[in-house]
Coordinates of C-alpha atoms in Angstrom, one line a residue:
M17 CA 0.0 0.1 0.0
I18 CA 1.2 3.1 -0.9
I19 CA 0.5 6.1 1.2
R20 CA 1.7 10.1 0.3
M21 CA 3.2 11.5 3.2
A22 CA 3.7 15.4 3.3
K23 CA 6.5 15.5 5.6
V24 CA 9.2 13.2 7.1
E25 CA 11.7 13.8 10.1
V26 CA 14.5 12.3 10.9
I27 CA 16.0 13.3 14.1
G28 CA 19.7 12.3 15.2
P29 CA 23.2 13.4 14.2
R30 CA 23.5 15.1 10.8
E31 CA 26.8 13.1 9.8
L32 CA 24.4 10.1 9.9
L33 CA 21.8 11.5 8.0
M34 CA 22.7 10.0 4.6
E35 CA 23.9 7.0 5.8
V36 CA 20.3 6.7 7.4
L37 CA 18.3 7.6 4.5
T38 CA 20.1 5.1 2.3
V39 CA 19.5 2.1 4.7
I40 CA 15.8 3.2 4.9
R41 CA 15.5 3.1 1.0
E42 CA 17.3 0.0 0.7
L43 CA 14.9 -1.9 3.2
G44 CA 11.7 -0.6 1.6
I45 CA 10.2 0.6 4.3
M46 CA 9.3 3.7 2.9
E47 CA 10.1 5.4 -0.6
I48 CA 11.7 8.7 -0.5
E49 CA 11.2 11.3 -3.3
A50 CA 12.7 14.7 -3.3
E51 CA 10.8 17.3 -5.0
G52 CA 14.0 18.4 -7.3
G53 CA 13.8 14.4 -8.7
G54 CA 16.6 13.5 -6.9
F55 CA 17.8 11.7 -3.3
V56 CA 17.3 14.2 -0.4
G57 CA 20.5 16.0 0.2
S58 CA 21.7 15.6 -3.3
P59 CA 21.9 18.6 -5.7
G60 CA 18.6 20.2 -6.4
A61 CA 16.5 18.3 -3.7
P62 CA 15.1 20.4 -1.2
R63 CA 16.9 22.0 2.0
L64 CA 17.1 20.0 5.2
T65 CA 16.0 21.8 8.0
E66 CA 16.9 21.0 11.8
A67 CA 14.0 20.2 14.2
R68 CA 13.4 22.8 16.8
E69 CA 12.6 21.7 20.3
S70 CA 8.6 22.5 21.6
D71 CA 8.2 23.8 25.1
R72 CA 6.8 20.6 26.4
D73 CA 9.6 18.5 25.2
A74 CA 11.8 21.4 26.9
A75 CA 9.7 21.4 30.1
E76 CA 9.8 17.3 29.8
R77 CA 13.5 17.3 29.4
L78 CA 13.9 19.3 32.3
V79 CA 11.5 17.1 34.4
L80 CA 13.5 14.1 33.4
A81 CA 16.6 15.8 34.0
E82 CA 15.8 16.8 37.7
L83 CA 14.3 12.8 38.3
R84 CA 17.5 11.5 37.0
A85 CA 19.7 13.6 39.4
R86 CA 17.5 12.8 42.5
I87 CA 17.9 8.7 41.4
T88 CA 21.6 9.2 40.9
D89 CA 21.9 10.7 44.4
L90 CA 19.3 7.7 45.6
L91 CA 21.9 5.4 43.9
A92 CA 24.8 7.2 45.8
C93 CA 23.6 6.0 48.9
L94 CA 23.3 2.1 48.3
P95 CA 26.0 -0.2 47.8
P96 CA 27.2 -0.9 44.2
L97 CA 25.5 -4.2 43.0
Q98 CA 25.8 -6.4 39.8
L99 CA 22.3 -5.6 38.2
R100 CA 20.8 -7.1 35.3
E101 CA 19.3 -5.3 32.4
S102 CA 15.4 -3.9 32.9
Y103 CA 13.0 -5.1 30.0
L104 CA 10.3 -2.5 31.4
E105 CA 9.2 0.4 29.1
P106 CA 10.6 3.6 31.0
A107 CA 7.4 5.8 29.7
T108 CA 4.9 3.0 31.4
V109 CA 6.9 3.3 34.6
I110 CA 8.3 6.8 35.1
D111 CA 5.3 8.2 37.0
T112 CA 6.1 5.2 39.4
I113 CA 9.4 6.1 39.9
A114 CA 9.2 9.7 40.1
A115 CA 6.6 9.2 43.1
G116 CA 9.1 6.5 44.8
V117 CA 12.5 7.9 44.3
E118 CA 11.9 11.0 46.6
R119 CA 10.8 9.0 49.4
H120 CA 13.5 6.4 49.2
G121 CA 16.0 9.1 48.7
K122 CA 14.9 10.5 52.0
L123 CA 14.8 6.8 54.0
C124 CA 18.4 6.2 52.3
R125 CA 19.8 9.5 53.5
E126 CA 18.4 9.0 57.0
L127 CA 20.0 5.3 57.1
R128 CA 23.3 6.8 56.0
Q129 CA 23.5 9.2 58.4
Q130 CA 22.8 6.6 61.1
R131 CA 25.2 4.4 59.8
E132 CA 28.0 7.0 59.7
T133 CA 26.9 7.8 63.6
L134 CA 27.2 4.5 64.3
R135 CA 30.9 4.1 62.8
R136 CA 31.8 7.2 64.7
E137 CA 30.6 5.7 68.0
R138 CA 32.0 2.5 67.5
G139 CA 35.6 3.8 66.8
E140 CA 35.4 5.8 69.9
L141 CA 34.4 2.8 71.7
E142 CA 37.4 1.0 70.4
R143 CA 39.7 3.0 71.6
Y144 CA 38.8 2.2 75.3
T145 CA 39.0 -1.5 74.8
D146 CA 42.5 -2.1 75.8
F147 CA 42.3 0.6 78.9
L148 CA 38.9 -1.7 79.9
A149 CA 40.9 -5.1 79.3
T150 CA 43.9 -3.7 81.5
V151 CA 41.0 -2.8 84.4
G152 CA 39.5 -6.1 83.9
T153 CA 42.6 -8.3 84.7
L154 CA 43.1 -5.9 88.0
V155 CA 39.4 -6.5 89.0
G156 CA 39.7 -10.1 88.7
R157 CA 42.5 -10.2 91.1
V158 CA 39.9 -8.6 93.8
E159 CA 38.1 -11.0 95.8
T160 CA 34.3 -10.9 95.9
K161 CA 34.3 -11.0 99.9
S162 CA 36.3 -7.6 100.0
G163 CA 33.0 -5.6 100.1
L164 CA 34.5 -3.2 97.0
D165 CA 31.8 -1.4 95.5
F166 CA 33.9 0.4 93.0
I167 CA 37.4 1.1 92.0
G168 CA 39.2 4.4 91.3
I169 CA 42.0 4.7 89.4
T170 CA 44.7 7.4 89.0
L171 CA 46.0 8.1 85.7

């Protein structure tokens, strides 16, 4: 079936345009005819124009860039894992991801802060290990019947 089309847009790097058009023509997906009688891009063919980004596309690009930054922050909180490739269609799950990424990001930041606090606390407590081991050997020598309630140590 032949359907006459008024306009076809090819989006991508300009240096690959001729190669892409050649492949499309060779595969027989569509027949490309220029008004000048030649192949698009050849002398006498219509001038190629660049696609302009609409306001809606620009707004969508900004939203997706912000979402990507939040996801990157979330992934920075998590340990590196070997992941498999996802076969989900991004357009159908983007709203679900956007809703969950903020909540999970907040929880992840809180957990990372708690982990760092516990690591610092453990480091501080490990400094007392040798001291308490020495005191333990001294206390071990004292008889339980001595009525000793506490030990004072002068350093």
